[in-house]
Amino acid sequence: MKKQFLSVSLIAALTLGTAGATTALAAPHSSPVLSAPSSDKQVIKRIDADKIYKNIEYLSQTPRVAGTDSEYNAVQFIKKQFKSYGYKADIEEFNFLSYTDPNLVELSVAGFDGEIQANHLTYSVNGNLSGEVVYAGLGTKEELEETDVAGKIALIQRGSLTFAEKVLNAAEKGAAGVILFNNADGELNGTLGEDNDKYIPSVTITKKDGEALLEKLNAGAKLTASLKIEGAYSGEKTSYNVVATKKATKNNKAKKSDIIYITGHHDSVAGAPGANDDASGTSVTLELARVLKNLPTDTEIRFVTFGAEENGLLGSQHYVTNLSDDDDIKRTIANFNLDMVGSKDAGDLVILTNDGEMNLVTELAQASSTRLNGEPTPYGQGGRSDHVSFAEAGIPAALFIHSPSEPWYHTPDDTIDKISKEKLQDVAEIVGTAVYDQAKIEAKKPDPTHKKGKKVKVPHLFEKEFR
Ligand code: BES
Ligand code: ZN
């Protein structure tokens, strides 16, 4: 082991120049971090996990749903932190359409014993109605043509069409509401995908309940259902990105400097304080802004926390779309996106790219993790966060996350007591030294001598269903 670390640092030292060489040749160290080049040490000695932890603690006092006052408060806090490190921070505002879940969903069917548990479909409209239940198969146009659903409640089975297509087909024939039943065991967490003023009130029920209703109808029973959905709301909201820029300290006049982004998202889902998702990434982004502030670089570094990530990467999409093609985008060489980087209860650090391939970000981070920990951080394929917006614009981007995820993901238990300072320190070191390695004056290409980390498969998590 010792020998391997030494040879890594020696080769690193030889490619990294005198400062590194002095350190590495001075004495054979037993710990890789001690033999890291002095530029790494400049970063590492400044990182303070207590500061990261305190910022997470502050941010995770409440959920920070995009478009709410608590997001706005978080944004003001982030701006204030950037300013306290000496940055001029900007808040960028953008509008988006969002759906607020109903606070009441009720379904009762006369002539049917037992409670039926109904869930709303996301983007369903409110309503309070009752009507005869009629079966309309899979809810295709043809089936609805043959069924008299006008003023009635269409009972439709899941399958082949999207939920939205089924609801619109029923609405077109004058149905008053839709009950959609699952075609597999378990609850259905469905979405209509987007807002549409042609929708009628729509709920989902289990396969078991749906088949029981159908059986009664087939036996000739007349069923009348009452359906109530209250408190759902679709409307325009405002969210924010916070941006702080460290200009290159030394600039080649003939050529504009490269740009590196370090990013996280400050919003959370409803009901979740989001200590790990993603006050952790936001707070590591803040800390790296503080740490790198006075280190000399020939590369511009931009620190951004995005809003409305949880609504579909909206903040980063808005941000990247508004970058100018031939200036900002061409100059950008990397996006280090930090999302869920501090949970005690999650697995090890992985680096995920949208296409599953290595790029400058994974190379720089594998080189730095090898220098610091003796092993390259594994990489794999993964989307689901703001690096996707950068990758889609052709920018080398990657997500830093621990895998598998903690059980508290998107729950009220995503709280500060589950945060590990060691994990925060480790991620901040790997990302901070990777960025500085590239951005420091006379930066070298990533050290090609470290061995490529292993490719990992990341477990797929539950997502909302459209069909
Ligand atoms: N931090 C998560 C993404 C995540 C969680 C990635 C677990 C890998 C493992 C992110 O904030 C999130 O929840 N994203 C949404 C998707 C987004 C496009 C709305 C998700 O994964 O459901
Ligand atoms: Zn997240």
PDB file of C-alpha atoms in Angstrom, residues 62-295:
ATOM      1  CA  THR A  62     -37.474  24.223   7.371  1.00  0.00           C
ATOM      2  CA  PRO A  63     -38.276  22.788   3.932  1.00  0.00           C
ATOM      3  CA  ARG A  64     -37.274  25.203   1.144  1.00  0.00           C
ATOM      4  CA  VAL A  65     -39.804  24.501  -1.574  1.00  0.00           C
ATOM      5  CA  ALA A  66     -39.194  26.600  -4.691  1.00  0.00           C
ATOM      6  CA  GLY A  67     -41.467  29.601  -4.869  1.00  0.00           C
ATOM      7  CA  THR A  68     -42.102  29.796  -1.115  1.00  0.00           C
ATOM      8  CA  ASP A  69     -40.951  32.355   1.468  1.00  0.00           C
ATOM      9  CA  SER A  70     -38.625  29.798   2.973  1.00  0.00           C
ATOM     10  CA  GLU A  71     -36.795  29.409  -0.345  1.00  0.00           C
ATOM     11  CA  TYR A  72     -36.503  33.198  -0.501  1.00  0.00           C
ATOM     12  CA  ASN A  73     -35.049  33.290   3.023  1.00  0.00           C
ATOM     13  CA  ALA A  74     -32.530  30.585   2.107  1.00  0.00           C
ATOM     14  CA  VAL A  75     -31.532  32.567  -0.986  1.00  0.00           C
ATOM     15  CA  GLN A  76     -30.937  35.692   1.095  1.00  0.00           C
ATOM     16  CA  PHE A  77     -28.839  33.683   3.532  1.00  0.00           C
ATOM     17  CA  ILE A  78     -26.724  32.192   0.711  1.00  0.00           C
ATOM     18  CA  LYS A  79     -26.165  35.620  -0.804  1.00  0.00           C
ATOM     19  CA  LYS A  80     -25.146  36.980   2.597  1.00  0.00           C
ATOM     20  CA  GLN A  81     -22.621  34.146   3.046  1.00  0.00           C
ATOM     21  CA  PHE A  82     -21.067  34.736  -0.392  1.00  0.00           C
ATOM     22  CA  LYS A  83     -20.782  38.433   0.420  1.00  0.00           C
ATOM     23  CA  SER A  84     -19.143  37.730   3.748  1.00  0.00           C
ATOM     24  CA  TYR A  85     -16.392  35.844   1.848  1.00  0.00           C
ATOM     25  CA  GLY A  86     -15.812  38.916  -0.313  1.00  0.00           C
ATOM     26  CA  TYR A  87     -17.921  38.083  -3.368  1.00  0.00           C
ATOM     27  CA  LYS A  88     -20.442  40.248  -5.092  1.00  0.00           C
ATOM     28  CA  ALA A  89     -23.296  37.742  -5.279  1.00  0.00           C
ATOM     29  CA  ASP A  90     -26.248  38.037  -7.628  1.00  0.00           C
ATOM     30  CA  ILE A  91     -29.740  36.683  -7.251  1.00  0.00           C
ATOM     31  CA  GLU A  92     -31.358  35.710 -10.551  1.00  0.00           C
ATOM     32  CA  GLU A  93     -35.099  35.452 -10.578  1.00  0.00           C
ATOM     33  CA  PHE A  94     -37.217  33.207 -12.824  1.00  0.00           C
ATOM     34  CA  ASN A  95     -40.860  32.204 -13.023  1.00  0.00           C
ATOM     35  CA  PHE A  96     -42.255  28.731 -13.377  1.00  0.00           C
ATOM     36  CA  LEU A  97     -45.580  26.955 -13.326  1.00  0.00           C
ATOM     37  CA  SER A  98     -46.103  24.667 -10.410  1.00  0.00           C
ATOM     38  CA  TYR A  99     -48.740  22.373  -9.006  1.00  0.00           C
ATOM     39  CA  THR A 100     -49.649  22.359  -5.339  1.00  0.00           C
ATOM     40  CA  ASP A 101     -51.016  19.009  -4.182  1.00  0.00           C
ATOM     41  CA  PRO A 102     -54.597  18.916  -2.895  1.00  0.00           C
ATOM     42  CA  ASN A 103     -55.097  18.792   0.861  1.00  0.00           C
ATOM     43  CA  LEU A 104     -58.194  16.625   0.512  1.00  0.00           C
ATOM     44  CA  VAL A 105     -58.905  13.680  -1.792  1.00  0.00           C
ATOM     45  CA  GLU A 106     -62.053  11.645  -1.114  1.00  0.00           C
ATOM     46  CA  LEU A 107     -63.815   8.918  -3.009  1.00  0.00           C
ATOM     47  CA  SER A 108     -66.861   7.007  -1.872  1.00  0.00           C
ATOM     48  CA  VAL A 109     -69.002   4.637  -3.903  1.00  0.00           C
ATOM     49  CA  ALA A 110     -72.601   3.974  -2.907  1.00  0.00           C
ATOM     50  CA  GLY A 111     -73.475   0.306  -2.979  1.00  0.00           C
ATOM     51  CA  PHE A 112     -69.899  -0.723  -2.390  1.00  0.00           C
ATOM     52  CA  ASP A 113     -68.831  -1.823   1.069  1.00  0.00           C
ATOM     53  CA  GLY A 114     -65.554  -0.706   2.447  1.00  0.00           C
ATOM     54  CA  GLU A 115     -63.358   2.348   2.130  1.00  0.00           C
ATOM     55  CA  ILE A 116     -61.636   3.070  -1.111  1.00  0.00           C
ATOM     56  CA  GLN A 117     -58.299   4.792  -0.728  1.00  0.00           C
ATOM     57  CA  ALA A 118     -57.903   7.259  -3.603  1.00  0.00           C
ATOM     58  CA  ASN A 119     -54.857   9.321  -4.594  1.00  0.00           C
ATOM     59  CA  HIS A 120     -54.921  12.353  -6.831  1.00  0.00           C
ATOM     60  CA  LEU A 121     -52.982  12.415 -10.088  1.00  0.00           C
ATOM     61  CA  THR A 122     -50.478  15.285 -10.077  1.00  0.00           C
ATOM     62  CA  TYR A 123     -51.961  18.202 -12.089  1.00  0.00           C
ATOM     63  CA  SER A 124     -55.494  16.956 -11.464  1.00  0.00           C
ATOM     64  CA  VAL A 125     -57.956  19.798 -11.020  1.00  0.00           C
ATOM     65  CA  ASN A 126     -60.167  20.235  -7.948  1.00  0.00           C
ATOM     66  CA  GLY A 127     -63.781  19.173  -7.952  1.00  0.00           C
ATOM     67  CA  ASN A 128     -66.745  18.034  -5.910  1.00  0.00           C
ATOM     68  CA  LEU A 129     -69.014  15.814  -7.935  1.00  0.00           C
ATOM     69  CA  SER A 130     -71.016  12.656  -7.959  1.00  0.00           C
ATOM     70  CA  GLY A 131     -72.180  10.513 -10.793  1.00  0.00           C
ATOM     71  CA  GLU A 132     -72.750   7.066 -12.123  1.00  0.00           C
ATOM     72  CA  VAL A 133     -69.622   4.946 -12.565  1.00  0.00           C
ATOM     73  CA  VAL A 134     -69.166   3.558 -16.072  1.00  0.00           C
ATOM     74  CA  TYR A 135     -66.353   1.336 -17.258  1.00  0.00           C
ATOM     75  CA  ALA A 136     -64.376   2.703 -20.216  1.00  0.00           C
ATOM     76  CA  GLY A 137     -61.656   0.052 -20.583  1.00  0.00           C
ATOM     77  CA  LEU A 138     -58.233   1.521 -21.167  1.00  0.00           C
ATOM     78  CA  GLY A 139     -59.746   4.901 -21.946  1.00  0.00           C
ATOM     79  CA  THR A 140     -58.873   4.929 -25.641  1.00  0.00           C
ATOM     80  CA  LYS A 141     -60.792   7.243 -27.981  1.00  0.00           C
ATOM     81  CA  GLU A 142     -62.552   4.207 -29.506  1.00  0.00           C
ATOM     82  CA  GLU A 143     -63.656   2.831 -26.148  1.00  0.00           C
ATOM     83  CA  LEU A 144     -64.955   6.214 -25.041  1.00  0.00           C
ATOM     84  CA  GLU A 145     -66.832   6.554 -28.324  1.00  0.00           C
ATOM     85  CA  GLU A 146     -68.735   3.388 -27.430  1.00  0.00           C
ATOM     86  CA  THR A 147     -69.416   4.304 -23.790  1.00  0.00           C
ATOM     87  CA  ASP A 148     -71.913   6.878 -22.596  1.00  0.00           C
ATOM     88  CA  VAL A 149     -69.782   8.819 -20.123  1.00  0.00           C
ATOM     89  CA  ALA A 150     -71.412  12.239 -20.372  1.00  0.00           C
ATOM     90  CA  GLY A 151     -71.862  13.622 -16.866  1.00  0.00           C
ATOM     91  CA  LYS A 152     -70.636  10.332 -15.415  1.00  0.00           C
ATOM     92  CA  ILE A 153     -67.460   9.070 -13.786  1.00  0.00           C
ATOM     93  CA  ALA A 154     -65.296   6.981 -16.093  1.00  0.00           C
ATOM     94  CA  LEU A 155     -63.609   3.954 -14.539  1.00  0.00           C
ATOM     95  CA  ILE A 156     -60.471   3.379 -16.575  1.00  0.00           C
ATOM     96  CA  GLN A 157     -57.737   0.802 -16.321  1.00  0.00           C
ATOM     97  CA  ARG A 158     -54.051   1.697 -16.397  1.00  0.00           C
ATOM     98  CA  GLY A 159     -52.110   0.650 -19.481  1.00  0.00           C
ATOM     99  CA  SER A 160     -50.923   1.580 -22.993  1.00  0.00           C
ATOM    100  CA  LEU A 161     -51.918   5.300 -23.008  1.00  0.00           C
ATOM    101  CA  THR A 162     -50.520   7.952 -20.669  1.00  0.00           C
ATOM    102  CA  PHE A 163     -52.727   9.006 -17.764  1.00  0.00           C
ATOM    103  CA  ALA A 164     -53.096  12.417 -19.406  1.00  0.00           C
ATOM    104  CA  GLU A 165     -54.346  10.885 -22.678  1.00  0.00           C
ATOM    105  CA  LYS A 166     -56.952   8.829 -20.806  1.00  0.00           C
ATOM    106  CA  VAL A 167     -58.204  11.815 -18.800  1.00  0.00           C
ATOM    107  CA  LEU A 168     -58.388  14.020 -21.912  1.00  0.00           C
ATOM    108  CA  ASN A 169     -60.223  11.323 -23.896  1.00  0.00           C
ATOM    109  CA  ALA A 170     -62.805  11.023 -21.112  1.00  0.00           C
ATOM    110  CA  ALA A 171     -63.093  14.800 -20.772  1.00  0.00           C
ATOM    111  CA  GLU A 172     -63.671  15.163 -24.486  1.00  0.00           C
ATOM    112  CA  LYS A 173     -66.710  12.874 -24.238  1.00  0.00           C
ATOM    113  CA  GLY A 174     -68.113  14.946 -21.393  1.00  0.00           C
ATOM    114  CA  ALA A 175     -67.163  12.749 -18.409  1.00  0.00           C
ATOM    115  CA  ALA A 176     -67.354  14.553 -15.061  1.00  0.00           C
ATOM    116  CA  GLY A 177     -64.454  12.714 -13.466  1.00  0.00           C
ATOM    117  CA  VAL A 178     -62.057   9.798 -13.817  1.00  0.00           C
ATOM    118  CA  ILE A 179     -61.176   6.894 -11.544  1.00  0.00           C
ATOM    119  CA  LEU A 180     -58.041   5.210 -12.803  1.00  0.00           C
ATOM    120  CA  PHE A 181     -57.164   1.808 -11.421  1.00  0.00           C
ATOM    121  CA  ASN A 182     -53.752   0.207 -11.346  1.00  0.00           C
ATOM    122  CA  ASN A 183     -52.844  -2.832 -13.441  1.00  0.00           C
ATOM    123  CA  ALA A 184     -50.252  -4.030 -10.949  1.00  0.00           C
ATOM    124  CA  ASP A 185     -50.228  -4.459  -7.182  1.00  0.00           C
ATOM    125  CA  GLY A 186     -49.370  -1.512  -4.986  1.00  0.00           C
ATOM    126  CA  GLU A 187     -50.195   2.173  -4.919  1.00  0.00           C
ATOM    127  CA  LEU A 188     -49.944   4.326  -7.967  1.00  0.00           C
ATOM    128  CA  ASN A 189     -48.060   7.596  -7.741  1.00  0.00           C
ATOM    129  CA  GLY A 190     -49.124   9.099 -11.009  1.00  0.00           C
ATOM    130  CA  THR A 191     -48.802  12.391 -12.793  1.00  0.00           C
ATOM    131  CA  LEU A 192     -50.589  13.944 -15.738  1.00  0.00           C
ATOM    132  CA  GLY A 193     -47.222  15.479 -16.591  1.00  0.00           C
ATOM    133  CA  GLU A 194     -48.264  19.083 -17.072  1.00  0.00           C
ATOM    134  CA  ASP A 195     -51.018  21.574 -16.530  1.00  0.00           C
ATOM    135  CA  ASN A 196     -54.011  21.529 -18.905  1.00  0.00           C
ATOM    136  CA  ASP A 197     -57.301  23.352 -18.427  1.00  0.00           C
ATOM    137  CA  LYS A 198     -59.176  20.538 -20.209  1.00  0.00           C
ATOM    138  CA  TYR A 199     -58.553  18.114 -17.319  1.00  0.00           C
ATOM    139  CA  ILE A 200     -61.423  16.836 -15.156  1.00  0.00           C
ATOM    140  CA  PRO A 201     -60.991  15.713 -11.516  1.00  0.00           C
ATOM    141  CA  SER A 202     -59.006  12.468 -11.570  1.00  0.00           C
ATOM    142  CA  VAL A 203     -57.925   9.977  -8.939  1.00  0.00           C
ATOM    143  CA  THR A 204     -56.167   6.637  -8.850  1.00  0.00           C
ATOM    144  CA  ILE A 205     -57.104   3.516  -6.872  1.00  0.00           C
ATOM    145  CA  THR A 206     -55.510   0.094  -6.472  1.00  0.00           C
ATOM    146  CA  LYS A 207     -55.910  -2.791  -8.878  1.00  0.00           C
ATOM    147  CA  LYS A 208     -57.820  -4.705  -6.189  1.00  0.00           C
ATOM    148  CA  ASP A 209     -60.395  -1.929  -5.638  1.00  0.00           C
ATOM    149  CA  GLY A 210     -60.701  -1.260  -9.359  1.00  0.00           C
ATOM    150  CA  GLU A 211     -61.380  -4.897 -10.137  1.00  0.00           C
ATOM    151  CA  ALA A 212     -63.913  -5.106  -7.314  1.00  0.00           C
ATOM    152  CA  LEU A 213     -65.819  -2.122  -8.776  1.00  0.00           C
ATOM    153  CA  LEU A 214     -65.657  -3.638 -12.238  1.00  0.00           C
ATOM    154  CA  GLU A 215     -66.981  -6.947 -10.972  1.00  0.00           C
ATOM    155  CA  LYS A 216     -70.041  -5.196  -9.519  1.00  0.00           C
ATOM    156  CA  LEU A 217     -70.639  -3.311 -12.755  1.00  0.00           C
ATOM    157  CA  ASN A 218     -70.309  -6.508 -14.779  1.00  0.00           C
ATOM    158  CA  ALA A 219     -72.851  -8.131 -12.478  1.00  0.00           C
ATOM    159  CA  GLY A 220     -75.280  -5.401 -13.476  1.00  0.00           C
ATOM    160  CA  ALA A 221     -75.046  -3.170 -10.404  1.00  0.00           C
ATOM    161  CA  LYS A 222     -75.498   0.583 -10.725  1.00  0.00           C
ATOM    162  CA  LEU A 223     -72.763   2.374  -8.800  1.00  0.00           C
ATOM    163  CA  THR A 224     -72.784   6.042  -7.887  1.00  0.00           C
ATOM    164  CA  ALA A 225     -69.528   7.607  -6.788  1.00  0.00           C
ATOM    165  CA  SER A 226     -68.746  10.886  -5.026  1.00  0.00           C
ATOM    166  CA  LEU A 227     -65.418  12.412  -5.743  1.00  0.00           C
ATOM    167  CA  LYS A 228     -63.897  15.384  -3.944  1.00  0.00           C
ATOM    168  CA  ILE A 229     -60.517  17.037  -4.575  1.00  0.00           C
ATOM    169  CA  GLU A 230     -59.741  20.236  -2.681  1.00  0.00           C
ATOM    170  CA  GLY A 231     -56.763  22.563  -2.387  1.00  0.00           C
ATOM    171  CA  ALA A 232     -54.948  21.682  -5.615  1.00  0.00           C
ATOM    172  CA  TYR A 233     -53.507  24.702  -7.327  1.00  0.00           C
ATOM    173  CA  SER A 234     -51.616  25.341 -10.549  1.00  0.00           C
ATOM    174  CA  GLY A 235     -50.040  28.712 -10.943  1.00  0.00           C
ATOM    175  CA  GLU A 236     -46.993  30.801 -11.662  1.00  0.00           C
ATOM    176  CA  LYS A 237     -44.338  31.046  -8.955  1.00  0.00           C
ATOM    177  CA  THR A 238     -40.965  32.729  -8.643  1.00  0.00           C
ATOM    178  CA  SER A 239     -37.738  30.948  -7.790  1.00  0.00           C
ATOM    179  CA  TYR A 240     -34.099  32.084  -7.728  1.00  0.00           C
ATOM    180  CA  ASN A 241     -30.525  31.110  -8.520  1.00  0.00           C
ATOM    181  CA  VAL A 242     -27.654  32.612  -6.533  1.00  0.00           C
ATOM    182  CA  VAL A 243     -24.403  33.254  -8.413  1.00  0.00           C
ATOM    183  CA  ALA A 244     -20.962  34.285  -7.129  1.00  0.00           C
ATOM    184  CA  THR A 245     -18.010  34.637  -9.491  1.00  0.00           C
ATOM    185  CA  LYS A 246     -14.287  34.451  -8.853  1.00  0.00           C
ATOM    186  CA  LYS A 247     -12.601  36.028 -11.862  1.00  0.00           C
ATOM    187  CA  ALA A 248      -9.264  34.636 -12.987  1.00  0.00           C
ATOM    188  CA  THR A 249      -6.565  36.361 -10.959  1.00  0.00           C
ATOM    189  CA  LYS A 250      -4.108  36.125 -13.812  1.00  0.00           C
ATOM    190  CA  ASN A 251      -5.447  36.404 -17.297  1.00  0.00           C
ATOM    191  CA  ASN A 252      -3.948  35.821 -20.683  1.00  0.00           C
ATOM    192  CA  LYS A 253      -5.061  39.018 -22.460  1.00  0.00           C
ATOM    193  CA  ALA A 254      -5.330  37.332 -25.859  1.00  0.00           C
ATOM    194  CA  LYS A 255      -7.677  34.608 -24.657  1.00  0.00           C
ATOM    195  CA  LYS A 256     -10.566  34.828 -22.253  1.00  0.00           C
ATOM    196  CA  SER A 257     -10.174  32.471 -19.320  1.00  0.00           C
ATOM    197  CA  ASP A 258     -11.868  29.097 -19.001  1.00  0.00           C
ATOM    198  CA  ILE A 259     -14.800  28.803 -16.600  1.00  0.00           C
ATOM    199  CA  ILE A 260     -15.424  26.066 -14.030  1.00  0.00           C
ATOM    200  CA  TYR A 261     -18.771  25.771 -12.232  1.00  0.00           C
ATOM    201  CA  ILE A 262     -19.276  24.407  -8.732  1.00  0.00           C
ATOM    202  CA  THR A 263     -23.017  24.005  -8.131  1.00  0.00           C
ATOM    203  CA  GLY A 264     -25.713  22.661  -5.825  1.00  0.00           C
ATOM    204  CA  HIS A 265     -29.444  23.247  -5.393  1.00  0.00           C
ATOM    205  CA  HIS A 266     -30.865  25.086  -2.405  1.00  0.00           C
ATOM    206  CA  ASP A 267     -34.526  24.068  -2.805  1.00  0.00           C
ATOM    207  CA  SER A 268     -36.077  20.987  -1.218  1.00  0.00           C
ATOM    208  CA  VAL A 269     -39.250  18.977  -1.701  1.00  0.00           C
ATOM    209  CA  ALA A 270     -42.337  19.751   0.412  1.00  0.00           C
ATOM    210  CA  GLY A 271     -42.194  18.341   3.929  1.00  0.00           C
ATOM    211  CA  ALA A 272     -38.463  17.597   3.788  1.00  0.00           C
ATOM    212  CA  PRO A 273     -35.979  19.874   5.573  1.00  0.00           C
ATOM    213  CA  GLY A 274     -33.479  18.754   2.934  1.00  0.00           C
ATOM    214  CA  ALA A 275     -30.385  18.750   5.139  1.00  0.00           C
ATOM    215  CA  ASN A 276     -28.718  16.342   2.765  1.00  0.00           C
ATOM    216  CA  ASP A 277     -30.860  17.114  -0.328  1.00  0.00           C
ATOM    217  CA  ASP A 278     -29.427  19.576  -0.904  1.00  0.00           C
ATOM    218  CA  ALA A 279     -28.386  21.923   1.897  1.00  0.00           C
ATOM    219  CA  SER A 280     -25.257  19.738   1.902  1.00  0.00           C
ATOM    220  CA  GLY A 281     -24.291  20.522  -1.702  1.00  0.00           C
ATOM    221  CA  THR A 282     -25.235  24.173  -1.240  1.00  0.00           C
ATOM    222  CA  SER A 283     -23.061  24.450   1.866  1.00  0.00           C
ATOM    223  CA  VAL A 284     -20.062  22.682   0.298  1.00  0.00           C
ATOM    224  CA  THR A 285     -20.417  25.073  -2.656  1.00  0.00           C
ATOM    225  CA  LEU A 286     -20.364  27.994  -0.197  1.00  0.00           C
ATOM    226  CA  GLU A 287     -17.337  26.587   1.605  1.00  0.00           C
ATOM    227  CA  LEU A 288     -15.374  26.070  -1.618  1.00  0.00           C
ATOM    228  CA  ALA A 289     -16.169  29.668  -2.581  1.00  0.00           C
ATOM    229  CA  ARG A 290     -14.694  30.767   0.753  1.00  0.00           C
ATOM    230  CA  VAL A 291     -11.668  28.444   0.459  1.00  0.00           C
ATOM    231  CA  LEU A 292     -10.780  29.355  -3.127  1.00  0.00           C
ATOM    232  CA  LYS A 293     -11.431  33.111  -2.766  1.00  0.00           C
ATOM    233  CA  ASN A 294      -7.825  34.197  -2.356  1.00  0.00           C
ATOM    234  CA  LEU A 295      -6.007  31.422  -4.173  1.00  0.00           C
TER     235      LEU A 295
END
